[in-house]
Each structure stands twice: as structure tokens, then as C-alpha cells.
mmCIF file of C-alpha atoms and ligand atoms in Angstrom:
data_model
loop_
_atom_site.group_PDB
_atom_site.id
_atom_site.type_symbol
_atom_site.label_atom_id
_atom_site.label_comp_id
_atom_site.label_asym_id
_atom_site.label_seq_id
_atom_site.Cartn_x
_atom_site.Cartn_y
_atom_site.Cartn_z
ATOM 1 C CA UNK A 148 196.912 52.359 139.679
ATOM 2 C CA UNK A 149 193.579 50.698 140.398
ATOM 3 C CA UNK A 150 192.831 50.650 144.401
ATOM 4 C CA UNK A 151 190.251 47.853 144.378
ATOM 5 C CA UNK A 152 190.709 45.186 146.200
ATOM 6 C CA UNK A 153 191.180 41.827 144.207
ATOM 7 C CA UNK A 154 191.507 38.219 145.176
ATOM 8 C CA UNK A 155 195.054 37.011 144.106
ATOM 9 C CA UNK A 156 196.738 33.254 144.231
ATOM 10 C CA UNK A 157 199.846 33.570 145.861
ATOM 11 C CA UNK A 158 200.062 30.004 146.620
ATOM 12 C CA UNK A 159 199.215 26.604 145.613
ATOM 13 C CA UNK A 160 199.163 22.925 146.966
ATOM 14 C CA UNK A 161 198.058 19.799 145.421
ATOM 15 C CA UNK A 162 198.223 15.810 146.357
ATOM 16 C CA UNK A 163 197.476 13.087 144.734
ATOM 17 C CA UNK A 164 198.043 9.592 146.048
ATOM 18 C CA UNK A 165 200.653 7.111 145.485
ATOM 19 C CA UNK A 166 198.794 4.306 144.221
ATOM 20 C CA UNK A 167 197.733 4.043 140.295
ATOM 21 C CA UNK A 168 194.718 2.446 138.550
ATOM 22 C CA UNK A 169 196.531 2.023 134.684
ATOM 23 C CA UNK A 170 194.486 1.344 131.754
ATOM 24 C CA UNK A 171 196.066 -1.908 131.992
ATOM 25 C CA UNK A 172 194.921 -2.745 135.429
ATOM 26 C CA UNK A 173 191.095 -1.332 134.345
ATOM 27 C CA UNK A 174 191.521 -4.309 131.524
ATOM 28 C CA UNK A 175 191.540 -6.990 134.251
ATOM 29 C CA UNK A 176 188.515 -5.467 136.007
ATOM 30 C CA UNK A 177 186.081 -4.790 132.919
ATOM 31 C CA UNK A 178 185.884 -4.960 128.817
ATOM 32 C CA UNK A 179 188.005 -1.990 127.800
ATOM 33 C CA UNK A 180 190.966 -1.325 125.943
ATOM 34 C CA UNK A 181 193.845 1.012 126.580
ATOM 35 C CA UNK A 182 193.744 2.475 123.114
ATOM 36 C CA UNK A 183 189.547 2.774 123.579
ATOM 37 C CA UNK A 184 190.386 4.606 126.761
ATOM 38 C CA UNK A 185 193.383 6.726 125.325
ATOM 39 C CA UNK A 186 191.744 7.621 121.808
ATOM 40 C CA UNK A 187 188.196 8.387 123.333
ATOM 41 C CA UNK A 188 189.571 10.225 126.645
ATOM 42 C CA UNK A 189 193.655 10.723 126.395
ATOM 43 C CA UNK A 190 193.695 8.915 129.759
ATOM 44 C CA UNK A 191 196.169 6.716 130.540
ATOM 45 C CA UNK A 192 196.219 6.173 134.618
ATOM 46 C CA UNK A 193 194.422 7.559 137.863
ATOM 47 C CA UNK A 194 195.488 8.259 141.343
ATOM 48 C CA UNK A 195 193.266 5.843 144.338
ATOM 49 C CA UNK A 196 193.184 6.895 148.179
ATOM 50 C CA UNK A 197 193.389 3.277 149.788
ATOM 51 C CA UNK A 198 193.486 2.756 152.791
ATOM 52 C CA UNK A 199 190.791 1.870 155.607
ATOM 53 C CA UNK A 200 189.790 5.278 157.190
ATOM 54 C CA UNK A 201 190.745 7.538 154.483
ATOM 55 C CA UNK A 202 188.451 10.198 152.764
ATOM 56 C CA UNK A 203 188.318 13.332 150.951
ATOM 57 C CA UNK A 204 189.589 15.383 154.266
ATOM 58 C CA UNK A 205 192.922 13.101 153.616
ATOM 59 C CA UNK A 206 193.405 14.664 150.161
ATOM 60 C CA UNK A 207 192.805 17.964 151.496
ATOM 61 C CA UNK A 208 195.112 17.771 154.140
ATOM 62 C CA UNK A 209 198.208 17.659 152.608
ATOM 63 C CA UNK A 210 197.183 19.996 149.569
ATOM 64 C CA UNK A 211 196.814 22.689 152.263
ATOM 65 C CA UNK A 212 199.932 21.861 154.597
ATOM 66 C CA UNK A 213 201.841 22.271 151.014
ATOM 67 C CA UNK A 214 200.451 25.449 150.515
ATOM 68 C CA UNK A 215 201.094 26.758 153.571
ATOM 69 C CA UNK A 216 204.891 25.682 153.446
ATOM 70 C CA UNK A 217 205.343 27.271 150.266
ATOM 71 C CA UNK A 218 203.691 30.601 151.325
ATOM 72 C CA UNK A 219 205.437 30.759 154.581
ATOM 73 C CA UNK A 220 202.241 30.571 156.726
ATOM 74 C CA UNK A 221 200.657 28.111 159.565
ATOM 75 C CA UNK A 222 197.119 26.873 159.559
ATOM 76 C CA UNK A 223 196.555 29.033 162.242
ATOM 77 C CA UNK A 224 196.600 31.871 159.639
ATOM 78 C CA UNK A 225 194.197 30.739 157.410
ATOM 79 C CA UNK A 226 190.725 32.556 158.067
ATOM 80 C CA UNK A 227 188.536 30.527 155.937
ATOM 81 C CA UNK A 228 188.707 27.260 154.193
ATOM 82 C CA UNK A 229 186.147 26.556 151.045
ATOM 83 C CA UNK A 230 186.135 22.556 150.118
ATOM 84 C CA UNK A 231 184.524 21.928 146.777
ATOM 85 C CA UNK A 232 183.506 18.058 146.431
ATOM 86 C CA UNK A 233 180.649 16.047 145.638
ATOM 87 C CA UNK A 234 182.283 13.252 147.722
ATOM 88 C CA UNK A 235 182.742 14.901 151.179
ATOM 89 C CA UNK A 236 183.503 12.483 154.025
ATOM 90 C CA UNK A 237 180.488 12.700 155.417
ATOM 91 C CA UNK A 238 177.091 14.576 154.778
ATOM 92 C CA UNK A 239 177.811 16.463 158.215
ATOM 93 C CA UNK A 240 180.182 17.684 159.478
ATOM 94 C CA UNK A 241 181.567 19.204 156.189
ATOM 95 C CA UNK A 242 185.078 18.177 155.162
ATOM 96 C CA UNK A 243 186.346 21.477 155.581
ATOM 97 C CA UNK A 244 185.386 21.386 159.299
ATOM 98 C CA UNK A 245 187.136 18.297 159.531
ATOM 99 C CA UNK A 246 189.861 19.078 157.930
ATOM 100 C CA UNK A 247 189.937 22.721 159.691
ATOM 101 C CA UNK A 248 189.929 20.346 162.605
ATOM 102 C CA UNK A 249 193.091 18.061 160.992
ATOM 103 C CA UNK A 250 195.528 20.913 159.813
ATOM 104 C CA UNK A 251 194.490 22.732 163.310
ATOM 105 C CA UNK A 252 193.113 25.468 161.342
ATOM 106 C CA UNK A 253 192.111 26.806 164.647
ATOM 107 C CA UNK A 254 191.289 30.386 163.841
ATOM 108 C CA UNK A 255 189.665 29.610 160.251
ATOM 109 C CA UNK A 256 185.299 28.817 159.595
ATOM 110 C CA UNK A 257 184.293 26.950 156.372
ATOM 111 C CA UNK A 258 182.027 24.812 154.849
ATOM 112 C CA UNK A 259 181.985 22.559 151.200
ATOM 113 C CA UNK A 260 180.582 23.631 148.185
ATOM 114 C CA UNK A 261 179.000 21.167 145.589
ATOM 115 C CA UNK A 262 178.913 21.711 142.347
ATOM 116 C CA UNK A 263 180.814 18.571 140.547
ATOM 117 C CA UNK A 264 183.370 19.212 138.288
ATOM 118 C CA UNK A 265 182.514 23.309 138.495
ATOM 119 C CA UNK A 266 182.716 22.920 141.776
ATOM 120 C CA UNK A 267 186.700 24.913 142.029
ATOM 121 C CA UNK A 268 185.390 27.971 139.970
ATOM 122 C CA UNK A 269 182.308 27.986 142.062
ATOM 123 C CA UNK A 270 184.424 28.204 145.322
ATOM 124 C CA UNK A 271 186.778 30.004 143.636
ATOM 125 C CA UNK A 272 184.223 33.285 142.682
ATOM 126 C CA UNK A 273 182.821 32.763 146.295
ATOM 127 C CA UNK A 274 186.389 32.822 148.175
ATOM 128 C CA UNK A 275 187.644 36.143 146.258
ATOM 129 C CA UNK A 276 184.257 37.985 146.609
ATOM 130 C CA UNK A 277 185.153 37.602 150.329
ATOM 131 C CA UNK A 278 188.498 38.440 150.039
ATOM 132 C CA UNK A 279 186.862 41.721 147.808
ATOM 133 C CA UNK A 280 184.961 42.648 150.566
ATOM 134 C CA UNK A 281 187.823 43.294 152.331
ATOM 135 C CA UNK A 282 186.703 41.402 155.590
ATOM 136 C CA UNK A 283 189.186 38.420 155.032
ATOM 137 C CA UNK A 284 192.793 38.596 154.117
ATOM 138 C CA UNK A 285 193.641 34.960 153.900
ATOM 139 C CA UNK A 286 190.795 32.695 152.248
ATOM 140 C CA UNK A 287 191.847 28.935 150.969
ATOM 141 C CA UNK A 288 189.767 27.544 148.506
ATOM 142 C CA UNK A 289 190.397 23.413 147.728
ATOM 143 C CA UNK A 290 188.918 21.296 145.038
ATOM 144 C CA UNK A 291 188.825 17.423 145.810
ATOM 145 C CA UNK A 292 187.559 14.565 145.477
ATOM 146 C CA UNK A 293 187.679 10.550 146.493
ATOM 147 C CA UNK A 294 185.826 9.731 143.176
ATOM 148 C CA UNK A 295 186.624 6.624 143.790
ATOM 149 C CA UNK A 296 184.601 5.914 146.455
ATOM 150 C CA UNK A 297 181.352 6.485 144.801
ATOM 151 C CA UNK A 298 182.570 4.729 141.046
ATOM 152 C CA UNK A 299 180.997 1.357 140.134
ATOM 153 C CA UNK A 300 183.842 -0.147 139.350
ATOM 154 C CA UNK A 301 181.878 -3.171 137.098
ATOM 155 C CA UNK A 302 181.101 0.016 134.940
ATOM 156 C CA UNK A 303 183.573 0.414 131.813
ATOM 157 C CA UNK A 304 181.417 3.981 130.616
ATOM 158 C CA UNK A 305 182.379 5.615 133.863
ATOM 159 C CA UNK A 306 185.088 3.671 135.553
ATOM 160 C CA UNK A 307 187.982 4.384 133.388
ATOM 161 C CA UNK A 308 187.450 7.965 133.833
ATOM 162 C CA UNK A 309 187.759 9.389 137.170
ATOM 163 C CA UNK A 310 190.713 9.229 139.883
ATOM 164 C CA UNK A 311 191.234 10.542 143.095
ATOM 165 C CA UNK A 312 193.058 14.060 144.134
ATOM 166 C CA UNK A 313 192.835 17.640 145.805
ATOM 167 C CA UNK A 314 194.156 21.070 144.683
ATOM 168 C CA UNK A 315 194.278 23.797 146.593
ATOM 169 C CA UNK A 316 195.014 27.913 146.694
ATOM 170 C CA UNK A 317 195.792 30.431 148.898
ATOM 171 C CA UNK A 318 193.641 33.815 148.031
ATOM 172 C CA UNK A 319 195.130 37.172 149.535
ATOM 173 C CA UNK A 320 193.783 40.989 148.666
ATOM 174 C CA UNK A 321 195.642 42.772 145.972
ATOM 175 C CA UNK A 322 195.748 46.433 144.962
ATOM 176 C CA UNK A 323 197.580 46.045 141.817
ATOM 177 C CA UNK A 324 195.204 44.422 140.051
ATOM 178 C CA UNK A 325 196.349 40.585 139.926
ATOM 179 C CA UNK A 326 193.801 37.678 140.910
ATOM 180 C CA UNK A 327 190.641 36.931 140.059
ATOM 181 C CA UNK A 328 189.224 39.486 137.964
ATOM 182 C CA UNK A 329 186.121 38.223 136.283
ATOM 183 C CA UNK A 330 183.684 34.912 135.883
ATOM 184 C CA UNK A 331 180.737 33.810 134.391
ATOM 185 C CA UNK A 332 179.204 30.751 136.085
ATOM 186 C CA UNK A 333 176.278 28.710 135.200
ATOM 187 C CA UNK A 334 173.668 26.221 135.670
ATOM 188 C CA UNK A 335 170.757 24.103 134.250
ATOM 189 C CA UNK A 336 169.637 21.508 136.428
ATOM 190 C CA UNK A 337 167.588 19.874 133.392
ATOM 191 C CA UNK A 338 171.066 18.276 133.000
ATOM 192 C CA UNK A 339 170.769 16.304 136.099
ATOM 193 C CA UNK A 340 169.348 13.265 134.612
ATOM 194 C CA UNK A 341 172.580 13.018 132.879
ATOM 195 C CA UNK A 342 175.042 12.713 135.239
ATOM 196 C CA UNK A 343 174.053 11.812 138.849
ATOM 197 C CA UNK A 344 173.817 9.903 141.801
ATOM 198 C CA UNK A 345 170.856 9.058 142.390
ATOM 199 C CA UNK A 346 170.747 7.651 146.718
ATOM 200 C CA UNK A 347 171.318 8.458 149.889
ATOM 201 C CA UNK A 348 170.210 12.171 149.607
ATOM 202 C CA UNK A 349 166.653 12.784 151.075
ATOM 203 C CA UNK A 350 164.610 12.103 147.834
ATOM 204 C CA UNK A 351 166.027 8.497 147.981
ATOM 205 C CA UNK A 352 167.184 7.469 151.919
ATOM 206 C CA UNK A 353 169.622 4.813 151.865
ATOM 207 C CA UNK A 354 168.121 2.208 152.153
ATOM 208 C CA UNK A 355 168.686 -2.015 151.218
ATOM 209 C CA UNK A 356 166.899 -1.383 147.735
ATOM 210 C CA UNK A 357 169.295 1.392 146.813
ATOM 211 C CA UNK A 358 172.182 -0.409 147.270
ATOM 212 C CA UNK A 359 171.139 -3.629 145.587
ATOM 213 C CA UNK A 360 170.241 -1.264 142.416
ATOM 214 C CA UNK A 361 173.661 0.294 142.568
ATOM 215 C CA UNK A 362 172.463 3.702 143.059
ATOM 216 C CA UNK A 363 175.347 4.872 145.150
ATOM 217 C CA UNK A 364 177.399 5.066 142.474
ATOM 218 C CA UNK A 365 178.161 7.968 139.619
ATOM 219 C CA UNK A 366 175.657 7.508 136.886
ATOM 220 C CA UNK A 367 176.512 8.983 133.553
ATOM 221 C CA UNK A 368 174.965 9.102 130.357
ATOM 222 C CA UNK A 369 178.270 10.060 128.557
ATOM 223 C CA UNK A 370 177.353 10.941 125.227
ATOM 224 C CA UNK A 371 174.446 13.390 126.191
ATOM 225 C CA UNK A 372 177.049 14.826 128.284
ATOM 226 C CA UNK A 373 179.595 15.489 126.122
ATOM 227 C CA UNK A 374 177.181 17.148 123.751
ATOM 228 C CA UNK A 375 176.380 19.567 126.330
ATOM 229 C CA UNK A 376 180.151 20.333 127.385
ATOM 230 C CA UNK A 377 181.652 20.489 124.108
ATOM 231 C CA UNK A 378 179.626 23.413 123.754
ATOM 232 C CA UNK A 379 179.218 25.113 126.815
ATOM 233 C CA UNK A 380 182.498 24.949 128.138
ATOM 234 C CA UNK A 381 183.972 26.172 124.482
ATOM 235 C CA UNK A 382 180.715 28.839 124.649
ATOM 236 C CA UNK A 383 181.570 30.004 128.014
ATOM 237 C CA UNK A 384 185.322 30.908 127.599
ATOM 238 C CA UNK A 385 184.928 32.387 124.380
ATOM 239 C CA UNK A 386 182.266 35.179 126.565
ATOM 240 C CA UNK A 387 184.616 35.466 129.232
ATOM 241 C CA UNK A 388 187.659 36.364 126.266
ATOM 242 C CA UNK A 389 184.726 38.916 124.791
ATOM 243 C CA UNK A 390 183.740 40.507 127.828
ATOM 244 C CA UNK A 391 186.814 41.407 128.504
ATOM 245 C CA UNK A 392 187.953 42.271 125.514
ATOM 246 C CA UNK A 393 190.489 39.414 125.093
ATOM 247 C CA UNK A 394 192.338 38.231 122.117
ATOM 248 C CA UNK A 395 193.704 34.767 122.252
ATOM 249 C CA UNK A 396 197.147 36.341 121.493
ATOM 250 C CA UNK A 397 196.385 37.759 125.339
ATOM 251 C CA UNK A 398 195.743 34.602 127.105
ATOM 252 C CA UNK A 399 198.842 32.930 128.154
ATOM 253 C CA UNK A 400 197.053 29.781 129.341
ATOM 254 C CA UNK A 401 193.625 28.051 129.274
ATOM 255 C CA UNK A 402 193.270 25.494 132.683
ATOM 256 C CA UNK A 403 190.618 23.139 131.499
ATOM 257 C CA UNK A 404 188.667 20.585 133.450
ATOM 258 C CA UNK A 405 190.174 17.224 132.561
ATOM 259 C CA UNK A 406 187.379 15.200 131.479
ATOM 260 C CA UNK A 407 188.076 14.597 128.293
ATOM 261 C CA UNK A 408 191.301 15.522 126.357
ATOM 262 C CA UNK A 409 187.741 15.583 122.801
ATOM 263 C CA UNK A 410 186.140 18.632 125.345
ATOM 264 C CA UNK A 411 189.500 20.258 126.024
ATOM 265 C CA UNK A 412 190.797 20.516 122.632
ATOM 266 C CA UNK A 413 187.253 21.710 121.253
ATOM 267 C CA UNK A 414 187.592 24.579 123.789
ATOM 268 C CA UNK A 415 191.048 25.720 122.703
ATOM 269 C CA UNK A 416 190.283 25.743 119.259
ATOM 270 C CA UNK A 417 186.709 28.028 119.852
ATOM 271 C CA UNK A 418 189.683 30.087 121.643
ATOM 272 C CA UNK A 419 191.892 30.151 118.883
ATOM 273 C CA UNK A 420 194.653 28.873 121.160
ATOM 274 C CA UNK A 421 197.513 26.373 120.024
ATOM 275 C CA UNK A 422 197.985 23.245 122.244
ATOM 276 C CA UNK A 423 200.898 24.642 124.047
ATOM 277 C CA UNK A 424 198.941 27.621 125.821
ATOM 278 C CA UNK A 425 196.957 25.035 127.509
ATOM 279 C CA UNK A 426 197.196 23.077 130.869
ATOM 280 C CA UNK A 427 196.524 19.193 130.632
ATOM 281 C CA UNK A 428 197.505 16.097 133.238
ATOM 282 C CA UNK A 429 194.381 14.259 132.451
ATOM 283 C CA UNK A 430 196.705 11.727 130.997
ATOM 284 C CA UNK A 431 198.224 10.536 134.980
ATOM 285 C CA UNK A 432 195.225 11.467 136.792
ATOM 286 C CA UNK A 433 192.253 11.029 134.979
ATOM 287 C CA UNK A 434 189.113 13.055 135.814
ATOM 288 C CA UNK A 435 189.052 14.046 139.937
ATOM 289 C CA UNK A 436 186.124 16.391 139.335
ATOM 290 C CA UNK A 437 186.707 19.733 141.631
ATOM 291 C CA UNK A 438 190.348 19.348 141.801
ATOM 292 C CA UNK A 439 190.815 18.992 137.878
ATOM 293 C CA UNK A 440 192.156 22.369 137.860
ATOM 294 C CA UNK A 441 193.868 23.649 140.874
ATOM 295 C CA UNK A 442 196.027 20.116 139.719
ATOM 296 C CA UNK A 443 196.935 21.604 136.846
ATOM 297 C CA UNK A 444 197.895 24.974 138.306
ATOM 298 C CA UNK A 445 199.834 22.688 141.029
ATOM 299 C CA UNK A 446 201.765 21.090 138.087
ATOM 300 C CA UNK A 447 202.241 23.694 135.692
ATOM 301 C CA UNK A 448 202.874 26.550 138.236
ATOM 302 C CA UNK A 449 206.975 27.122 137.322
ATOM 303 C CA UNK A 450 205.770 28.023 133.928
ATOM 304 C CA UNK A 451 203.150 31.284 135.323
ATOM 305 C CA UNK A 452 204.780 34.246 135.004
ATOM 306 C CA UNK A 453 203.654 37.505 136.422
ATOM 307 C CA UNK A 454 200.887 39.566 134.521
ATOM 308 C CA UNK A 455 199.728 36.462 132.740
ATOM 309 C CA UNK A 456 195.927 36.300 131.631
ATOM 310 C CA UNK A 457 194.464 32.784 132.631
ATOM 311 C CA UNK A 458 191.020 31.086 131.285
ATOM 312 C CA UNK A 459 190.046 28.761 133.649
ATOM 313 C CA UNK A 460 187.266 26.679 132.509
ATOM 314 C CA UNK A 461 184.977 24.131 133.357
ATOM 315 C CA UNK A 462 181.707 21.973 132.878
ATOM 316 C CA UNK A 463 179.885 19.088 134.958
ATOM 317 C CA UNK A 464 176.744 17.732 136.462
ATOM 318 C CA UNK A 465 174.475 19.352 137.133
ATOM 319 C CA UNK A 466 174.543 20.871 134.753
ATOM 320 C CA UNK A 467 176.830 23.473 135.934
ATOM 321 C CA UNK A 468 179.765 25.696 134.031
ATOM 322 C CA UNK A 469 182.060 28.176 134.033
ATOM 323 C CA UNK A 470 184.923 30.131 132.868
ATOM 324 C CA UNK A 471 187.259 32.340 135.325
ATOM 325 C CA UNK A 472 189.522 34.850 134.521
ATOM 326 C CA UNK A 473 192.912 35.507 136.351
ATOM 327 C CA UNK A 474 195.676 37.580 136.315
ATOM 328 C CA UNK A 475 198.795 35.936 137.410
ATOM 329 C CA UNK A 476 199.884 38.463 139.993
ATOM 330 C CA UNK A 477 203.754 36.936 141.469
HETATM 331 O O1 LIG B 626 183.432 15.662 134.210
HETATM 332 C C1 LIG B 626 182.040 15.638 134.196
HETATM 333 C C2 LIG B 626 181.515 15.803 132.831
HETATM 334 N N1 LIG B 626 181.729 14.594 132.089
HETATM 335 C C3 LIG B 626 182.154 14.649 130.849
HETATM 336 O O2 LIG B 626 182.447 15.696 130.338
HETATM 337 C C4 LIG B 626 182.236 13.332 130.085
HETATM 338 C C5 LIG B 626 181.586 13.472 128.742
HETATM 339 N N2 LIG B 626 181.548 12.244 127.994
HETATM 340 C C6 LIG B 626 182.640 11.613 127.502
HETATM 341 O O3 LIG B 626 183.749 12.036 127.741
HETATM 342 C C7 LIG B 626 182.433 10.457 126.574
HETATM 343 O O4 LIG B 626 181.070 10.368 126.220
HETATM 344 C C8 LIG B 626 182.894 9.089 127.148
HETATM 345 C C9 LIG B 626 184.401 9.059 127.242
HETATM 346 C C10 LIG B 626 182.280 8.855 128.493
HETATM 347 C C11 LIG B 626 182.485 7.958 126.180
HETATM 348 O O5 LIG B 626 183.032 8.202 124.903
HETATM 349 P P1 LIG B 626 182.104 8.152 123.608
HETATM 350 O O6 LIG B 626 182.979 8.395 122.464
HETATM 351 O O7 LIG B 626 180.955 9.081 123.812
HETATM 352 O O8 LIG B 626 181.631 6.665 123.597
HETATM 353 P P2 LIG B 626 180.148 6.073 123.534
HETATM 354 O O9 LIG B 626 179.494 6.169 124.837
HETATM 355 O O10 LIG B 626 179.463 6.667 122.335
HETATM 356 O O11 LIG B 626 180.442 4.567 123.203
HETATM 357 C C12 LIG B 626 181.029 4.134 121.951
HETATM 358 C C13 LIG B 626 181.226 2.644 121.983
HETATM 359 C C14 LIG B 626 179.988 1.868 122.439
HETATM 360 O O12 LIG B 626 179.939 0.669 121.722
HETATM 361 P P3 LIG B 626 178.982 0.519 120.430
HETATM 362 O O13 LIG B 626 177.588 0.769 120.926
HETATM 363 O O14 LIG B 626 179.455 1.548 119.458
HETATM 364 O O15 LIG B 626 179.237 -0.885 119.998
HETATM 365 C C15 LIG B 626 180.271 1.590 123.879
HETATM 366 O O16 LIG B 626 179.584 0.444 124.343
HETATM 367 O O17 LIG B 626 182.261 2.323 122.921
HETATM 368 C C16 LIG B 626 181.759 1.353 123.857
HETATM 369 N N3 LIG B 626 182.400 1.595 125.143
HETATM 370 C C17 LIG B 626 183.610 1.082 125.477
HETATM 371 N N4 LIG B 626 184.456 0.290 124.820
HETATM 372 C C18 LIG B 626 185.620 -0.034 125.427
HETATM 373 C C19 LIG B 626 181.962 2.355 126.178
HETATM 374 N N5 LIG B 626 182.857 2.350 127.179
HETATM 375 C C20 LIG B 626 183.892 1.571 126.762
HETATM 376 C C21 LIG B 626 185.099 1.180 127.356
HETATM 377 N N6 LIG B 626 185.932 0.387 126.657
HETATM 378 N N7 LIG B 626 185.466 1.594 128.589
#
């Protein structure tokens, strides 16, 4: 019986807004086509926070409050709170101290995390190495994103692909060897001229120029992208299932980022895994960057069963990548 401490999920919120951006409404807005969009991406709608006043902390709100419902806890009991986005309300204060502040979190410290659509593993690895330490008991790390705030939407390569939406999960210690049990995480920043934004960080102030030259918005060079993550998302999970000396009979589920149904099914075949072992909702929500996959653990989360062996897997700007491994542990 092992008597290390491990990180395990013993709960999980998610939220995604009411209103939908359909491949029929994008065909209104710019040259596209919904069978382009569905045959190149397997996207069909998104999820958009309207609303005057609303940002990412308003996606991470609810996420949270469901996760504490279904766990049986208050805010008050959460001890830290880990917000992965690359679209945080503000550069400072960080979302999670606003939403910390929202939730009355009143007992819990956190801070965001970017690292684009990696940005969940990334949190993910940093939340259970505290919980492994065994200083924190009750650690809640949330992917989200309001990608719609920083899409040009007069841009048919990147505006048909990314919605709006948070998912979020409660870590706890475990002694029977359920949680997160192993990850390999990487980056190469020579990929940042493919995918970036390129103002209003301190290289490039904000400043009248920058907005007339659209540089507030996501900027992606989509092919050279795909190259990359075709491969090193496939790459990366296939180590993670060798390390730990995986077969893909063992693995009861891969959870994908959903940026592209192309990416996703090239990683389940390096797997060896048939379609049905692996999570996908990029078909109702699009891409929403960190909160890709705790969404699909949100929606998919009646079919874990105990002592399952997860993949979760990911690659984004940056570039960064990752694959996660956890044991389902309730
Ligand atoms: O989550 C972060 C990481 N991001 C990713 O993993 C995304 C990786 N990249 C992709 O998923 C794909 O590259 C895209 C979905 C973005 C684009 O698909 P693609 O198959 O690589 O298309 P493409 O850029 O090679 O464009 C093919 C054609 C072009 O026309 P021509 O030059 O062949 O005449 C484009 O102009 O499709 C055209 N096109 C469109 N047509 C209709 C580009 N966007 C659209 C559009 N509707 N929205």
C-alpha cells in the first residue's frame, strides 16, 4: 500500500455560457463555410461571455461554486486557487485574486498561470506538487478563458476556432495511490512567432499604433502550427504511456486539447487507441484554450470509473506541451 502522498480529483466544475456563435452565424461575419469549418476542425459552434462587465473571473466563478456543491465544501475551504488563462481580466490583480475575492474564497492565496492551451496541465503539475508536499490539503486548479475577447473577429483563419469557457478541479492528498501520478511538460519558445499576440505586454505598450494594426488580437499562423502539434502532442503521450510502462489496452481515456478534431485523432492513433477511449466536445465549444480539458472531464465525468488510467494531453503557443497522467481515484 504505497504511503505517498498524491494529488487526486475528487471534484469537478465547468461553465460555459449560454450564448452560441454557430458556423452559420460565423458565415454572416466572414468568408467561411460550415463544411470548411467542420471538415478542417470538427467544429460546429462556440460558447461567447456577453455582457458589459464580464471577464474571465465570470467563467471561473461558477466553475468553482459547482465544484464546491458537488464536493460538499464552501469557498472558505479552498486553500489555494491556480487560474490558467492567457486572457485574465486584467494584467493585475490576477483573476484568481479576483475571483478568490468573488466566491469569498477568504482563507485561499493564488495567482494565474499562462501557458495557452497547456496552460491546465501546467497548473495542474504545479497544484498537486503542492498538494505532494503535504502543506495543502485542498488546492483548485481552473483552466479558462474569454478567447473571445482578444479574437479578430474579421479573421476567418482564427475566428472560427476558439469559444469561451472555464473548467475547474478540486485536488485533495491521497494515500492510495489515485491522482496525478506523472507528467512531462514542455516548451520551445522558437514557436512564438507562430501563435501570438503581439501588444500591450511591455515589448509593445499599448499604444494608438497597436490598435490600428490589430495587434491585440490572437495571431496564428495555422499551418506551421499544426505541424508542430500533430507531432508533439502525439510524441508526448506516447513517452508518458512508455515511461510508465503503459499499454493502450491500460488507458481507459485520452482528454485531448480541442483544437482540432486532425490533432486529436493523430494522437489517438500514435496511442493505438480507438475513438471511443477518447474525450471530445470540440464540436459545441470550439477551442477555449486552458479550459479545453477540465471541459471535457466536466462532460464526460459519469463515464470515469475508479482505478482508471487517464492521458491528458495538450499543445499550444508558445510553444508549450504536455501529457499528464491520472489515476481516477473515486
Ligand atoms: O490551440 C492552440 C494550437 N492551435 C492549433 O493547434 C491549431 C493548428 N492549426 C489548425 O488547426 C489548422 O491549421 C487550421 C484549422 C487553423 C487551418 O486549417 P488548414 O487545413 O491548415 O488550412 P490552411 O490554413 O492550409 O488553409 C487552406 C485553405 C486556404 O485557401 P487556399 O490558399 O488553399 O486557396 C485558406 O485561405 O483554406 C482557406 N481558409 C478558409 N476557407 C474557408 C482558411 N480559413 C478558412 C475559413 N473558411 N475559415
Amino acid at each position: 500500500m504505497p504511503t505517498k502522498i498524491t494529488a487526486a480529483i475528487t471534484a469537478i466544475g465547468g461553465y460555459v455560457p449560454e450564448d452560441k456563435l454557430t458556423n452559420a452565424d460565423l458565415e454572416k461575419i466572414v468568408e467561411t463555410n460550415d463544411e470548411w469549418i467542420k471538415s478542417r476542425t470538427g467544429i460546429s459552434e462556440r460558447r461567447i461571455l456577453k455582457g458589459e462587465g464580464k471577464a474571465t473571473s465570470d467563467l471561473v466563478v461558477p466553475a468553482v461554486q459547482q465544484l464546491c456543491k458537488q464536493r460538499g465544501i464552501t469557498p472558505e475551504d479552498i486553500e489555494c486557487l491556480i487560474v490558467a488563462t492567457v486572457t485574465p481580466d486584467m494584467f493585475f490583480p490576477s483573476t484568481a485574486n479576483v475571483a478568490c475575492q468573488k466566491l469569498g474564497a477568504k482563507n485561499a492565496w493564488g495567482f494565474d498561470l499562462a501557458a495557452a492551451c497547456s496552460g491546465f496541465l501546467f497548473a495542474l503539475t504545479t497544484g498537486a506538487s503542492l498538494i505532494e508536499s503535504g502543506r495543502y490539503s485542498r488546492v483548485v486548479v481552473v483552466g479558462a478563458d474569454k478567447m473571445s475577447s482578444i479574437i479578430d473577429y474579421s479573421d476567418r483563419t482564427t475566428c472560427i476556432l476558439f469559444g469561451d469557457g472555464a473548467g475547474a478541479v478540486l485536488l485533495e492528498p491521497n494515500k492510495e495511490g489515485f491522482g496525478v501520478l506523472d507528467s512531462i511538460l514542455k516548451t520551445d519558445g522558437n514557436g512564438g512567432k507562430y501563435l501570438n499576440m503581439k501588444a500591450g505586454g511591455s515589448l509593445h505598450p499599448s499604444t494608438i499604433e497597436t490598435v490600428t494594426n490589430r495587434e491585440h488580437y490572437a495571431m496564428q499562423e495555422g499551418q506551421a502550427v499544426f505541424k508542430f502539434a500533430v507531432v508533439g502532442m502525439a510524441d508526448v503521450s506516447y513517452e508518458l504511456m512508455e515511461r510508465n510502462g503503459l499499454k493502450a489496452a491500460d488507458i481507459a481515456w485520452l482528454v485531448p486539447h480541442q483544437a482540432n478534431k486532425r490533432i486529436i485523432d493523430a494522437t489517438a492513433n500514435r496511442m493505438g487507441l480507438p475513438e471511443g477511449k477518447v474525450m471530445m466536445n470540440i464540436a459545441k465549444y470550439g477551442n477555449t484554450t486552458a479550459a479545453t480539458i477540465p471541459l471535457c472531464l466536466w462532460d464526460y465525468q459519469d463515464q470515469l470509473k475508479k482505478g482508471d488510467n487517464i492521458v491528458l494531453s495538450a499543445f499550444g503557443g508558445g510553444f508549450t506541451w504536455g501529457a499528464t497522467l491520472v489515476k481516477w481515484g473515486h
